[in-house]
Tab-separated table of C-alpha atoms and ligand atoms in Angstrom:
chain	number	residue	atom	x	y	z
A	1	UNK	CA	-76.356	99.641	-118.310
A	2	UNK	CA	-78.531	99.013	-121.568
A	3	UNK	CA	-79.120	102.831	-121.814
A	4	UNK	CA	-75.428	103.084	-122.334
A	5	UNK	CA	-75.511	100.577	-124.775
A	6	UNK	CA	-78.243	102.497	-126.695
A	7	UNK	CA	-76.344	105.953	-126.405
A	8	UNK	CA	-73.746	104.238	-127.969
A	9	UNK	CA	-75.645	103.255	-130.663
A	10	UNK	CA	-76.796	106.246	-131.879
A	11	UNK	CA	-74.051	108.685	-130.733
A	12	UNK	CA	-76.415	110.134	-128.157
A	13	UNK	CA	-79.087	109.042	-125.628
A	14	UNK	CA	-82.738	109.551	-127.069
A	15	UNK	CA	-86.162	109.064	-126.173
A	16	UNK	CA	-87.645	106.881	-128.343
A	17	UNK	CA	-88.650	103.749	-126.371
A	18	UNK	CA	-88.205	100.114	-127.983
A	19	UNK	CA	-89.155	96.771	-127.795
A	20	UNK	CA	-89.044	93.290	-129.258
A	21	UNK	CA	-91.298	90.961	-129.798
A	22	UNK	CA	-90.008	87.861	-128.211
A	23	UNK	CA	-91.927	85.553	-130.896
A	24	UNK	CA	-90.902	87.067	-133.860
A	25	UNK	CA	-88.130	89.405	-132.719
A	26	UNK	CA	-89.603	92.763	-134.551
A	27	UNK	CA	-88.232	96.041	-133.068
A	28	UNK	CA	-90.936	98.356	-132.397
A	29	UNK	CA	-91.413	101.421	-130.451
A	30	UNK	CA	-92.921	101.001	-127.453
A	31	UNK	CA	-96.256	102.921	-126.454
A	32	UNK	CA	-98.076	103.744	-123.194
A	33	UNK	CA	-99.917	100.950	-121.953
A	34	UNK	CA	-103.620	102.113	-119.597
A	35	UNK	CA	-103.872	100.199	-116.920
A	36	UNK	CA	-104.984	96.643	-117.519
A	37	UNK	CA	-103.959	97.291	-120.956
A	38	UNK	CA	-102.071	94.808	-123.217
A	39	UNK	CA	-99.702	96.049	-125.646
A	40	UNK	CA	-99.279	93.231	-129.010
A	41	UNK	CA	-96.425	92.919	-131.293
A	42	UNK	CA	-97.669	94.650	-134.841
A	43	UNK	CA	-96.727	91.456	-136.748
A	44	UNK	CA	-97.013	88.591	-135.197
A	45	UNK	CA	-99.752	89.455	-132.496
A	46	UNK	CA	-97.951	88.358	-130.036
A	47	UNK	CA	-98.675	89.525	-125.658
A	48	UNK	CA	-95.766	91.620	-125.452
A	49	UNK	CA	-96.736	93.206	-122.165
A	50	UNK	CA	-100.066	93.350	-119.893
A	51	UNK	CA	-100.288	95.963	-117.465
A	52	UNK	CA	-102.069	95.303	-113.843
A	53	UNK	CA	-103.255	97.806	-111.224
A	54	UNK	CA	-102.353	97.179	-108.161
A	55	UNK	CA	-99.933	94.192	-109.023
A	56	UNK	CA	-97.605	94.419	-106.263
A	57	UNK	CA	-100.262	94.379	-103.611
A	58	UNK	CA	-102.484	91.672	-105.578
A	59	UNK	CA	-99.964	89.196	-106.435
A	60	UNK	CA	-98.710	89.164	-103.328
A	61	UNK	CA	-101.948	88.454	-101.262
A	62	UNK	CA	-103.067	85.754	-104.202
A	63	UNK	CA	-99.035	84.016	-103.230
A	64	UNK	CA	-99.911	84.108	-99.976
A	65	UNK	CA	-103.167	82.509	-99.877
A	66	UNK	CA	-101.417	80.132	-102.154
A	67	UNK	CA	-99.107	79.288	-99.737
A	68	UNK	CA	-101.681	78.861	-96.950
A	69	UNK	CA	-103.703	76.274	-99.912
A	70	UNK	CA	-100.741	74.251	-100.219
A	71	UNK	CA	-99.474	73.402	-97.098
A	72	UNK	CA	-103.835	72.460	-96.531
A	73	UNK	CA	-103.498	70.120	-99.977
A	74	UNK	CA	-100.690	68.817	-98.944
A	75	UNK	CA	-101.654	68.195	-94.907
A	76	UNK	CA	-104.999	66.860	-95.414
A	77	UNK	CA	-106.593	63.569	-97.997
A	78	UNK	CA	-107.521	63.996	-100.857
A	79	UNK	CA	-110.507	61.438	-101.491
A	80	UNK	CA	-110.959	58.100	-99.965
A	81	UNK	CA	-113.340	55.127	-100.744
A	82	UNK	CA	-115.105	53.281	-98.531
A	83	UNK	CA	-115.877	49.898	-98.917
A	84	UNK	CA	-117.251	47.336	-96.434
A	85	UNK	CA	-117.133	50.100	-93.710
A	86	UNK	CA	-113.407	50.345	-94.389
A	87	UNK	CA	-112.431	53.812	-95.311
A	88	UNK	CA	-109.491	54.095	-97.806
A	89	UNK	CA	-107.769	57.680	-98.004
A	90	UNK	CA	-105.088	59.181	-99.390
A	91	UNK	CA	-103.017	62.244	-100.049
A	92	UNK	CA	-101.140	63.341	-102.975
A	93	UNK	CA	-98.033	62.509	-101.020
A	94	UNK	CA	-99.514	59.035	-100.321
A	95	UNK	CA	-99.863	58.383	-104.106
A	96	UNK	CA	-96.467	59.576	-105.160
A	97	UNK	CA	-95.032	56.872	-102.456
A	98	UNK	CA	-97.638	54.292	-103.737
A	99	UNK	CA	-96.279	54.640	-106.965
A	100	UNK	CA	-92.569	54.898	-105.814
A	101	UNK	CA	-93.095	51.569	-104.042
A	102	UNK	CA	-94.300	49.711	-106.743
A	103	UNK	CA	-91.193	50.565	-108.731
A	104	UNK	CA	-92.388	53.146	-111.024
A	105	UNK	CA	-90.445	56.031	-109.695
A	106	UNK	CA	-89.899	58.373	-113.014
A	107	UNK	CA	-93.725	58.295	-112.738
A	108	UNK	CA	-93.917	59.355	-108.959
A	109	UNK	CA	-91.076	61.577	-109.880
A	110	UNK	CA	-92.777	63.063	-112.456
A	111	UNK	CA	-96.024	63.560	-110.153
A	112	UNK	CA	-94.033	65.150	-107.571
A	113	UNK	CA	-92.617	67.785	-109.299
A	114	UNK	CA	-95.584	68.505	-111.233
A	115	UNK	CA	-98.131	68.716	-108.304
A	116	UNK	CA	-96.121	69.394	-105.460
A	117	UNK	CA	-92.772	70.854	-105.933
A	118	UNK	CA	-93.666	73.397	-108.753
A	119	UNK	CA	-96.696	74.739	-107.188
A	120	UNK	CA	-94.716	75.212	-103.728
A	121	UNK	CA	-91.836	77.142	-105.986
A	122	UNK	CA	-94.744	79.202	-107.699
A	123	UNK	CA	-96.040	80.319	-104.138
A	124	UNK	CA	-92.475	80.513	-102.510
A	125	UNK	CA	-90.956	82.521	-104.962
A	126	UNK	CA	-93.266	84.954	-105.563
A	127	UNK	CA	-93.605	85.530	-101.743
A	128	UNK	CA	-89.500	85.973	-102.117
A	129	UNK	CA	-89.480	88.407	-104.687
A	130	UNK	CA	-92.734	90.371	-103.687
A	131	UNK	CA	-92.898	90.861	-99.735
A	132	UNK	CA	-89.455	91.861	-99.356
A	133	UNK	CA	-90.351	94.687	-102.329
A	134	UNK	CA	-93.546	95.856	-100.309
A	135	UNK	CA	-91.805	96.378	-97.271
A	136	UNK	CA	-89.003	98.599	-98.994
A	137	UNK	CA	-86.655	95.725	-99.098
A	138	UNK	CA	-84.560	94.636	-101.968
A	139	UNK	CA	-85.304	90.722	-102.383
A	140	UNK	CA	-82.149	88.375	-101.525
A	141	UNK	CA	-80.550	86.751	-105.230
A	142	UNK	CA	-83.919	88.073	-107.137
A	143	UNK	CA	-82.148	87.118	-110.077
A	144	UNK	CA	-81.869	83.478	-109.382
A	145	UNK	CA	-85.278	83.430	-107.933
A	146	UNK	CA	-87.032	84.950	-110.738
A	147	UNK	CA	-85.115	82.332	-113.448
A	148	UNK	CA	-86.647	79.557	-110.805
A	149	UNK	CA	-90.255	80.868	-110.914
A	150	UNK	CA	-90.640	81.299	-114.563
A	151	UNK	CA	-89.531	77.294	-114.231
A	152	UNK	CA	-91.758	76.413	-111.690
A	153	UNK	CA	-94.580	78.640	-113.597
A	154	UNK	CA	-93.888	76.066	-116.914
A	155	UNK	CA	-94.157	72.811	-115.366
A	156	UNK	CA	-96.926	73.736	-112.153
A	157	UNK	CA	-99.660	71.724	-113.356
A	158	UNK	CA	-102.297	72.211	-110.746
A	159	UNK	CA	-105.601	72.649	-112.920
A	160	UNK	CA	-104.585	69.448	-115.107
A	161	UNK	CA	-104.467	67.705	-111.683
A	162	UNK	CA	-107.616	68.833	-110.904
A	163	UNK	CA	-109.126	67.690	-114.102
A	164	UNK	CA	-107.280	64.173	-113.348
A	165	UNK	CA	-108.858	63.854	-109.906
A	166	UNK	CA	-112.154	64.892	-110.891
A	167	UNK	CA	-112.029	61.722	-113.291
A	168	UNK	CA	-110.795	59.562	-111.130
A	169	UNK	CA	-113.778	60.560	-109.052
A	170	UNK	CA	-116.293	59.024	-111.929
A	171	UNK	CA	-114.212	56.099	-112.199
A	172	UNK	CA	-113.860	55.706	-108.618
A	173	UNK	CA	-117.719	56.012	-108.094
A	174	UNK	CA	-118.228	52.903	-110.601
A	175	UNK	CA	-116.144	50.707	-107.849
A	176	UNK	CA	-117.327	51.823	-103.784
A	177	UNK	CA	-118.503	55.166	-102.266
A	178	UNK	CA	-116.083	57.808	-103.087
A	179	UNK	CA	-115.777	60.717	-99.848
A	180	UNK	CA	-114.297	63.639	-101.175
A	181	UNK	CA	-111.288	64.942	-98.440
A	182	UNK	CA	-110.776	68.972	-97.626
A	183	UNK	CA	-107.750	68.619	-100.178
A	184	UNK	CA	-109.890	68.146	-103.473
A	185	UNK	CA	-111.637	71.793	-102.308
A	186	UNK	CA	-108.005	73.107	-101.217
A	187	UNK	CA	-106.181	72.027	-104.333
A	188	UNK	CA	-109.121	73.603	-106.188
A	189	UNK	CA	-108.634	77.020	-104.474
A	190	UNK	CA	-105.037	76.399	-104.770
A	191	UNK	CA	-105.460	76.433	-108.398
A	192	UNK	CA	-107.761	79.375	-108.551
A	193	UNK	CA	-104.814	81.584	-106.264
A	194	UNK	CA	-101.945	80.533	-108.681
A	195	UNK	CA	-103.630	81.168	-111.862
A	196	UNK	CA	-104.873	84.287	-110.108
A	197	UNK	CA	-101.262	85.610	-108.953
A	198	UNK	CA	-99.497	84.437	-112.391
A	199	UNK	CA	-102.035	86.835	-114.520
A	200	UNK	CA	-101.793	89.784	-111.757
A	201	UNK	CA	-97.498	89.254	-111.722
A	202	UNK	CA	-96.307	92.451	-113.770
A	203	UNK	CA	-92.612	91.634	-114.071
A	204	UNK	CA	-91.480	95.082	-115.756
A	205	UNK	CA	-93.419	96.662	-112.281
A	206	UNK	CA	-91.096	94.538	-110.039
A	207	UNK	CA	-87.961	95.182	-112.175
A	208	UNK	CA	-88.201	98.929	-111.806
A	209	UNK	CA	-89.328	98.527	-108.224
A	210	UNK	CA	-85.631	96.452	-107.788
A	211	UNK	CA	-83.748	99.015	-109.830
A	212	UNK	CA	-85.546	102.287	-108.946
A	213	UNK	CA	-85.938	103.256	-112.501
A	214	UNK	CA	-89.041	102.583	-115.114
A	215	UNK	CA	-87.495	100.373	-117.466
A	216	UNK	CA	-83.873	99.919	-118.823
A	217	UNK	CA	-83.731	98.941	-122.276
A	218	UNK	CA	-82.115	100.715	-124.489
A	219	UNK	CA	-84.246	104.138	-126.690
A	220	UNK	CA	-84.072	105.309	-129.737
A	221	UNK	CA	-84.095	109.246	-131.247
A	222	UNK	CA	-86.965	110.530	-132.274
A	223	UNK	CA	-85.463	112.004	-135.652
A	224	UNK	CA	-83.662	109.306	-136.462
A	225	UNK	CA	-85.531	107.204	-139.010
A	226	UNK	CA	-86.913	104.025	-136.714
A	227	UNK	CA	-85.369	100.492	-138.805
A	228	UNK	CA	-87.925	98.162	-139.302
A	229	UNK	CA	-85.589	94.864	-138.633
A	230	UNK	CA	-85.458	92.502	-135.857
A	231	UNK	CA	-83.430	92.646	-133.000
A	232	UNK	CA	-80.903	90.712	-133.756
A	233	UNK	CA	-80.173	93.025	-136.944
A	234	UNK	CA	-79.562	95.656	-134.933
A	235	UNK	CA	-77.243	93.387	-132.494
A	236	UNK	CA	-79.637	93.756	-129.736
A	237	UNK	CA	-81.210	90.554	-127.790
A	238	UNK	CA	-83.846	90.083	-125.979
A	239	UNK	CA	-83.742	88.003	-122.854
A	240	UNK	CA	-86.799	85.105	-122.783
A	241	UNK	CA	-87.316	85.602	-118.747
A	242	UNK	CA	-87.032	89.603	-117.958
A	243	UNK	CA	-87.843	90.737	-121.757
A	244	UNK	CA	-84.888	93.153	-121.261
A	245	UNK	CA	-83.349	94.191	-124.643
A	246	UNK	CA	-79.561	94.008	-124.410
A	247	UNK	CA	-77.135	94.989	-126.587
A	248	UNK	CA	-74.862	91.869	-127.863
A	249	UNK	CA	-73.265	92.779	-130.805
A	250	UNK	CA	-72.275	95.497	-133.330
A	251	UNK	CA	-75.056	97.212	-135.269
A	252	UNK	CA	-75.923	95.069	-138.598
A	253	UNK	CA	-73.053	93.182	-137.713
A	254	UNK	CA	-74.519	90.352	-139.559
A	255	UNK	CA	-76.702	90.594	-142.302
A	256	UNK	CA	-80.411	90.156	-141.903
A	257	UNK	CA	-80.032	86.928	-144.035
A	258	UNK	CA	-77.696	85.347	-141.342
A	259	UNK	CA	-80.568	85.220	-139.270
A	260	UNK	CA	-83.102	83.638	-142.401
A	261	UNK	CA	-81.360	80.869	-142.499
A	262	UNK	CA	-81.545	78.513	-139.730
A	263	UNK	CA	-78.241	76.772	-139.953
A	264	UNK	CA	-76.365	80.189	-140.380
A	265	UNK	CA	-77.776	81.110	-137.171
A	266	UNK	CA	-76.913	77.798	-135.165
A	267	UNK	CA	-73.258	79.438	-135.820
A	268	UNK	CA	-73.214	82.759	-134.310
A	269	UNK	CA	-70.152	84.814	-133.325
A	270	UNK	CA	-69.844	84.450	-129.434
A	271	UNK	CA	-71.452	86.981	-127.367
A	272	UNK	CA	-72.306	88.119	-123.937
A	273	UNK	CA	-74.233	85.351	-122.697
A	274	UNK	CA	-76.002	86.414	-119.870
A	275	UNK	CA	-78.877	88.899	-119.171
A	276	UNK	CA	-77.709	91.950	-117.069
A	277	UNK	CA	-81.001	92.096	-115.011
A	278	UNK	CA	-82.240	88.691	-114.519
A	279	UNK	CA	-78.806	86.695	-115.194
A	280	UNK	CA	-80.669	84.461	-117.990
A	281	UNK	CA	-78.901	82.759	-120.830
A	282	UNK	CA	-78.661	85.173	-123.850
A	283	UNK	CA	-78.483	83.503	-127.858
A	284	UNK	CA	-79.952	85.705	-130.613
A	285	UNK	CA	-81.594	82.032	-131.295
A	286	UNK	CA	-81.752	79.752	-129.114
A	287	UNK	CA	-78.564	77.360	-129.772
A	288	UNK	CA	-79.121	74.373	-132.025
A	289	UNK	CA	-82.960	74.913	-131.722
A	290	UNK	CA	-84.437	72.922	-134.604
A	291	UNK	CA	-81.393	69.935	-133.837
A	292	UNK	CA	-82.417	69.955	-130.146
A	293	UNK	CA	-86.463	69.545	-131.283
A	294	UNK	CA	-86.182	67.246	-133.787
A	295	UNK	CA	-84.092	65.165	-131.111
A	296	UNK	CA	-87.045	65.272	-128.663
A	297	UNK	CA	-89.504	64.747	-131.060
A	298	UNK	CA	-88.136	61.706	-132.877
A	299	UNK	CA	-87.774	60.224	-129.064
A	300	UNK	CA	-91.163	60.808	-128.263
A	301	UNK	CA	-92.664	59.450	-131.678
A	302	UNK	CA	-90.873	56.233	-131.112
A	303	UNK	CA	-91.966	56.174	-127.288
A	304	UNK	CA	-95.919	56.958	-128.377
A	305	UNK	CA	-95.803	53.861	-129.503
A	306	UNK	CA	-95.278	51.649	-126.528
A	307	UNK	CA	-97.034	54.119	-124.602
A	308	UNK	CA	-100.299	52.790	-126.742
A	309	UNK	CA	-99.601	49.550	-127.190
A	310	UNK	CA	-98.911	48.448	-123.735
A	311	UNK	CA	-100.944	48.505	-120.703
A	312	UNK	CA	-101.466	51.725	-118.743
A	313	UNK	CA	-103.232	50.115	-115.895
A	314	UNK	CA	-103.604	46.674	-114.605
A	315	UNK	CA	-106.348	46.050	-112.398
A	316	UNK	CA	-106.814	42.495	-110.900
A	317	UNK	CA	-109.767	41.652	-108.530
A	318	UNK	CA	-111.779	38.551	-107.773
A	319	UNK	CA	-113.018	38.647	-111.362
A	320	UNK	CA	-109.648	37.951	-112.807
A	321	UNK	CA	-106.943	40.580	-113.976
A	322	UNK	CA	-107.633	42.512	-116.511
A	323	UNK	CA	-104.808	44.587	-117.963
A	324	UNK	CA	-106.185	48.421	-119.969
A	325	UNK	CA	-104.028	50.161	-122.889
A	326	UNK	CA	-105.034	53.870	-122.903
A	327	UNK	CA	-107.251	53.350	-126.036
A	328	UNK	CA	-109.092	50.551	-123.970
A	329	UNK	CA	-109.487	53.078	-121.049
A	330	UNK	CA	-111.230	54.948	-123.119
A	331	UNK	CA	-113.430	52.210	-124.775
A	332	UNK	CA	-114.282	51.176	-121.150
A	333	UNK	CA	-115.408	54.712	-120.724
A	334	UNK	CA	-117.582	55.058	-123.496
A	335	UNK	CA	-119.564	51.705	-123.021
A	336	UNK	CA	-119.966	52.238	-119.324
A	337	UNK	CA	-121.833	55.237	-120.129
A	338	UNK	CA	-119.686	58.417	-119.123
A	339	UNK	CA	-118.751	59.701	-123.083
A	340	UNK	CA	-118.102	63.149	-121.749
A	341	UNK	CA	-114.851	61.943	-119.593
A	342	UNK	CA	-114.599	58.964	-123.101
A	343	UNK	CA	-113.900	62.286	-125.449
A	344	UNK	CA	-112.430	64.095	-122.490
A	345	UNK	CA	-109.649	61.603	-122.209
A	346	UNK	CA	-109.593	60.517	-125.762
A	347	UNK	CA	-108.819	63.860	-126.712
A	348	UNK	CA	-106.450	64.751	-123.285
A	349	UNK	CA	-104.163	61.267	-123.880
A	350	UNK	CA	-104.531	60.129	-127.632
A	351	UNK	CA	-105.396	63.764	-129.590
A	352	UNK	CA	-103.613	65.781	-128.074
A	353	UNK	CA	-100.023	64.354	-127.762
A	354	UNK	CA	-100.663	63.239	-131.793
A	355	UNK	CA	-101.459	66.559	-132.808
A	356	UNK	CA	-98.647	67.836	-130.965
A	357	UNK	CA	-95.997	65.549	-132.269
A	358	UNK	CA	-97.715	66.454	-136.211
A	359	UNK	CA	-97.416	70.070	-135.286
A	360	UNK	CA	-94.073	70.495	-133.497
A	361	UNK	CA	-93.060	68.698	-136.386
A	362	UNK	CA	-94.625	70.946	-139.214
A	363	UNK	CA	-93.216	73.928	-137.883
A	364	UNK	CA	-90.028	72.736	-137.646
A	365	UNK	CA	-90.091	70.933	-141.487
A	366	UNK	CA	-91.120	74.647	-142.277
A	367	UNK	CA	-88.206	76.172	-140.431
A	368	UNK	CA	-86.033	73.986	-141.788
A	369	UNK	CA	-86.968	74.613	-145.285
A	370	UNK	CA	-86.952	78.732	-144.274
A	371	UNK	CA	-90.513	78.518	-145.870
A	372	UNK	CA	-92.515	82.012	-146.106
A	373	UNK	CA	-95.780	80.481	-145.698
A	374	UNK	CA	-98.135	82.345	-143.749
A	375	UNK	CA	-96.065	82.921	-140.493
A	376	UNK	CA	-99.026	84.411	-138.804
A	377	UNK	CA	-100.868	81.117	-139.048
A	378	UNK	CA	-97.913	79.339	-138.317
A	379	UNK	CA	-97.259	81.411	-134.878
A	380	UNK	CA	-100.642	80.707	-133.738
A	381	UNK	CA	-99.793	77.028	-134.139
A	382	UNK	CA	-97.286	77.541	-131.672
A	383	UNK	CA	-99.419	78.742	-129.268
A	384	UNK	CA	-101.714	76.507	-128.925
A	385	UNK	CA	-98.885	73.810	-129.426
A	386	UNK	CA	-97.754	76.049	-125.777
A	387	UNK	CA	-101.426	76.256	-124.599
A	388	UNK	CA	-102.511	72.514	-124.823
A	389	UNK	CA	-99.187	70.008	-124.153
A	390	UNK	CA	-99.759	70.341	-120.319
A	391	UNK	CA	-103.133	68.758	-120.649
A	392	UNK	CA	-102.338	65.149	-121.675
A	393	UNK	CA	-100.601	64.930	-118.131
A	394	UNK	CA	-104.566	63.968	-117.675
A	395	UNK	CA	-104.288	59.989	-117.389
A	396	UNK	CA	-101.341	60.205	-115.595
A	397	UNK	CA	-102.924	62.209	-112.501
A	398	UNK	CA	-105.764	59.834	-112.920
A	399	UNK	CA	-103.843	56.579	-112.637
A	400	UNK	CA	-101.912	57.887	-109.616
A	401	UNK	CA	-104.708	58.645	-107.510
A	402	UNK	CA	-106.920	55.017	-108.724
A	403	UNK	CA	-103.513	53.111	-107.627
A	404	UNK	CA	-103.348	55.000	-104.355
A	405	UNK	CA	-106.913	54.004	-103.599
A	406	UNK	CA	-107.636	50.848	-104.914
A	407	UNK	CA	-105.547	48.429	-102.619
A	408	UNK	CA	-107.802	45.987	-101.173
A	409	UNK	CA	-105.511	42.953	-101.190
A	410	UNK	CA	-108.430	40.126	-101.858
A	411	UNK	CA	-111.363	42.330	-103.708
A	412	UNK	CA	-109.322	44.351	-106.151
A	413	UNK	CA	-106.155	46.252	-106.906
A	414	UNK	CA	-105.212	48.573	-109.537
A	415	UNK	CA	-101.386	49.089	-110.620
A	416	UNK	CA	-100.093	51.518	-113.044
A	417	UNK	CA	-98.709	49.624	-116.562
A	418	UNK	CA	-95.620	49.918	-118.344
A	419	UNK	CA	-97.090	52.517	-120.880
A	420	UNK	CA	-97.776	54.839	-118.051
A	421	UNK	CA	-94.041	55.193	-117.888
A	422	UNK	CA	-93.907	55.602	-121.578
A	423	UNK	CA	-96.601	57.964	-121.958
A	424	UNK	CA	-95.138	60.616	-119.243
A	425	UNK	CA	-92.017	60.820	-120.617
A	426	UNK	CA	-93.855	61.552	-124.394
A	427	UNK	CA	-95.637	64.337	-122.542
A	428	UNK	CA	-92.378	65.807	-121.218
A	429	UNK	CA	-90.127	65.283	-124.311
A	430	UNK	CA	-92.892	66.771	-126.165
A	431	UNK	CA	-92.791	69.771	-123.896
A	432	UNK	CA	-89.178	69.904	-124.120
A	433	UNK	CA	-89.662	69.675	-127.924
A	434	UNK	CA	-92.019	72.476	-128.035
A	435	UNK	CA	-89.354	74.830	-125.814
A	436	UNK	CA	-86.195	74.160	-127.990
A	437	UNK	CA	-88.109	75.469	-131.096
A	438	UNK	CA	-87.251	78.615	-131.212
A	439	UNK	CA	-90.374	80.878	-132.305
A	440	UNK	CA	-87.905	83.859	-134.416
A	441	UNK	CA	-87.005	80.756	-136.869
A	442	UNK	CA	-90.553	81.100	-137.796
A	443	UNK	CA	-90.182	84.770	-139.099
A	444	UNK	CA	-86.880	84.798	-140.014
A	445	UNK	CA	-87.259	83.984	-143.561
A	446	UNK	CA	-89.380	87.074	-144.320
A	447	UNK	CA	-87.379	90.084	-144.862
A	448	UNK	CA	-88.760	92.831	-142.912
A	449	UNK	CA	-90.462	95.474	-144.720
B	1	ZN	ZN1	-94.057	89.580	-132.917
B	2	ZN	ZN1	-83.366	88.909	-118.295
């Protein structure tokens, strides 16, 4: 397939093994990696592959346990409170419907897919792809199901849910005696398995397990003078889910400014569009990328603004109703005593998303303007853009699980606020933001040396 590709190439097949760096698209040869070695781009720094011992076997008994750990979160309460001898419990199912009846549905939606549905994909699919392997099987449509994991890995949030519950705990504790249900421990080992299986996954090892061969991107001669460009210089792409490096165009086809300048390369010949192994979209940038972010993040700027201003939660009780913006929440915190969960959700719900928005936006301005300015510093902006987003899901968690629970019709009862619809969807369009910015734009200004 790809080897083909390469012979063609170069007139003849070699053995000079390549690779790009999928953050700033630098070809480089590839070298041997030990075991539980990690192998960086040169430039950019970037993870370009991790090796695991024993990944097959590992993975597949972390997705297993997994799968045991979520049917147990998912069977069994979370946390109940018990007032006046009454005991109040619920599951995470119970406070998705809570918060479907009371008409906030893109907000139970939202909690659904993000505690439940991904983290049953993440489990399912790795079960799928891996048990069929170890028993000398070839996996039914691994293709599809390895595009639908590296979804489900993106938008699984189980350790910001465990955050959120362990908040609403505190909170909780300030209104009647909180008992903690076997799901808070499950979804806590739940966690633990999934992060456990994502790190020991070693996609290259399942992709030559499926094909029977080690790896099938395309080589390069040993004599032949190596060119320092990026990929898509050399009309070669590299796919974002499988990392395979397909050919998709004629060598230096297109000049290396073509790919310099944003705009130029929003208007790309037409090429093969799909990954050979995997089946994932191929674009030597990812189409319209800084159009697409600056269309999420101008929608979420103007929607952090009624996400602040009106109320996330409105509690009424025989006191009188009282209604709480997020900033509130956290004012609440602070005088009540518990600062560490004040800074932990000022920083999870008003920091975080800000910076985000600022930064998304920065490198983007800087893309835009094909600015050279230290590219290094801007890539590890990126990251960390990548890293943190999840976390602000925070408040959200926590306002599910305090309107699941506190429903006693005469003493008190907590509802989730407009803003809480607000504030989700600037988590998610900032996450959609910070996935149509295309990383390469970054480094694409600086001619490669
Ligand atoms: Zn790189
Ligand atoms: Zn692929």
């Amino acid at each position: 397939m790809s080897d083909t590709a390469a012979a063609t190439y170069l007139g003849h097949a070699a053995r000079v093994r390549v690779i790009a760096c999928h953050e700033c698209d630098l070809l480089q040869r590839e070298s041997d990696v030990p075991a539980e070695g990690v192998l960086r781009c040169c430039r950019c720094r970037a993870t370009l592959y991790r090796r695991h011992a024993d990944s097959l076997d590992r993975t597949l008994a972390y997705a297993l346990a997994a799968c045991v750990l979520w049917v147990v979160s998912n069977a069994f309460p979370i946390v109940g409170l018990s007032v006046n001898g009454d005991l109040v419990e619920t599951t995470m199912f119970g406070a998705v419907r809570v918060l479907y009846r009371d008409g906030m549905w893109p907000l139970s939606a939202l909690i659904f897919i993000t505690t439940m549905l991904m983290p049953a994909c993440q489990a399912v699919g790795l079960v799928w792809l891996l048990l069929p392997l170890r028993l000398g099987r070839t996996p039914f449509r691994a293709d599809a199901v390895f595009r639908a994991l590296r979804i489900a890995q993106e938008w699984g949030m189980t350790e910001v849910l465990i955050l959120g519950l362990l908040v609403a705990l505190v909170k909780l504790a300030h209104i009647a005696a909180v008992v903690t249900g076997p799901a808070l421990w499950s979804f806590g080992a739940l966690m633990l398995t999934l992060a456990a299986a994502a790190s020991a996954f070693d996609t290259r090892d399942m992709w030559a397990r499926l094909q029977g061969v080690p790896d099938a991107g395309p080589a390069f001669d040993g004599d032949t003078p190596f060119p320092a460009a990026t990929a898509a210089a050399c009309g070669l792409c590299v796919c974002h889910d499988c990392g395979l490096l397909t050919r998709v165009a004629p060598a230096q086809a297109h000049a290396e400014s073509d790919y310099a300048n944003p705009h130029a390369a929003m208007h790309l010949p037409p090429h093969p569009t799909h990954c050979p192994r995997c089946g994932a979209h191929l674009h030597l940038r990812k189409p319209d990328s800084l159009a697409r972010t600056w269309a999420y993040l101008i929608a979420a700027v103007i929607l952090y603004i009624p996400a602040n201003l009106l109320p996330v939660m409105d509690t009424s009780s025989l006191f009188g109703a009282q209604k709480d913006t997020i900033m509130s929440g956290v004012v609440y915190l602070w005088t009540s005593g518990s600062w560490p969960l004040a800074v932990l959700v000022f920083i999870a719900s008003i920091a975080v998303p800000m910076l985000k928005i600022l930064a998304i936006g920065f490198l983007a301005t800087s893309a835009n303007l094909r600015s050279n300015w230290q590219p290094d510093q801007r890539a590890r902006i990126y990251r960390i853009v990548e890293l943190v987003g999840r976390w602000s899901m925070l408040d959200i968690y926590v306002i599910a699980v305090l309107t699941a629970l506190v429903q006693f019709n005469a003493l008190a009862t907590v509802r989730a606020g407009p803003a809480s619809i607000a504030f989700g969807a600037v988590v998610v369009l900032t996450m959609f933001a910070a996935l149509s910015f295309d990383p390469r734009l970054t480094w694409d200004a600086r001619k490669t040396e």
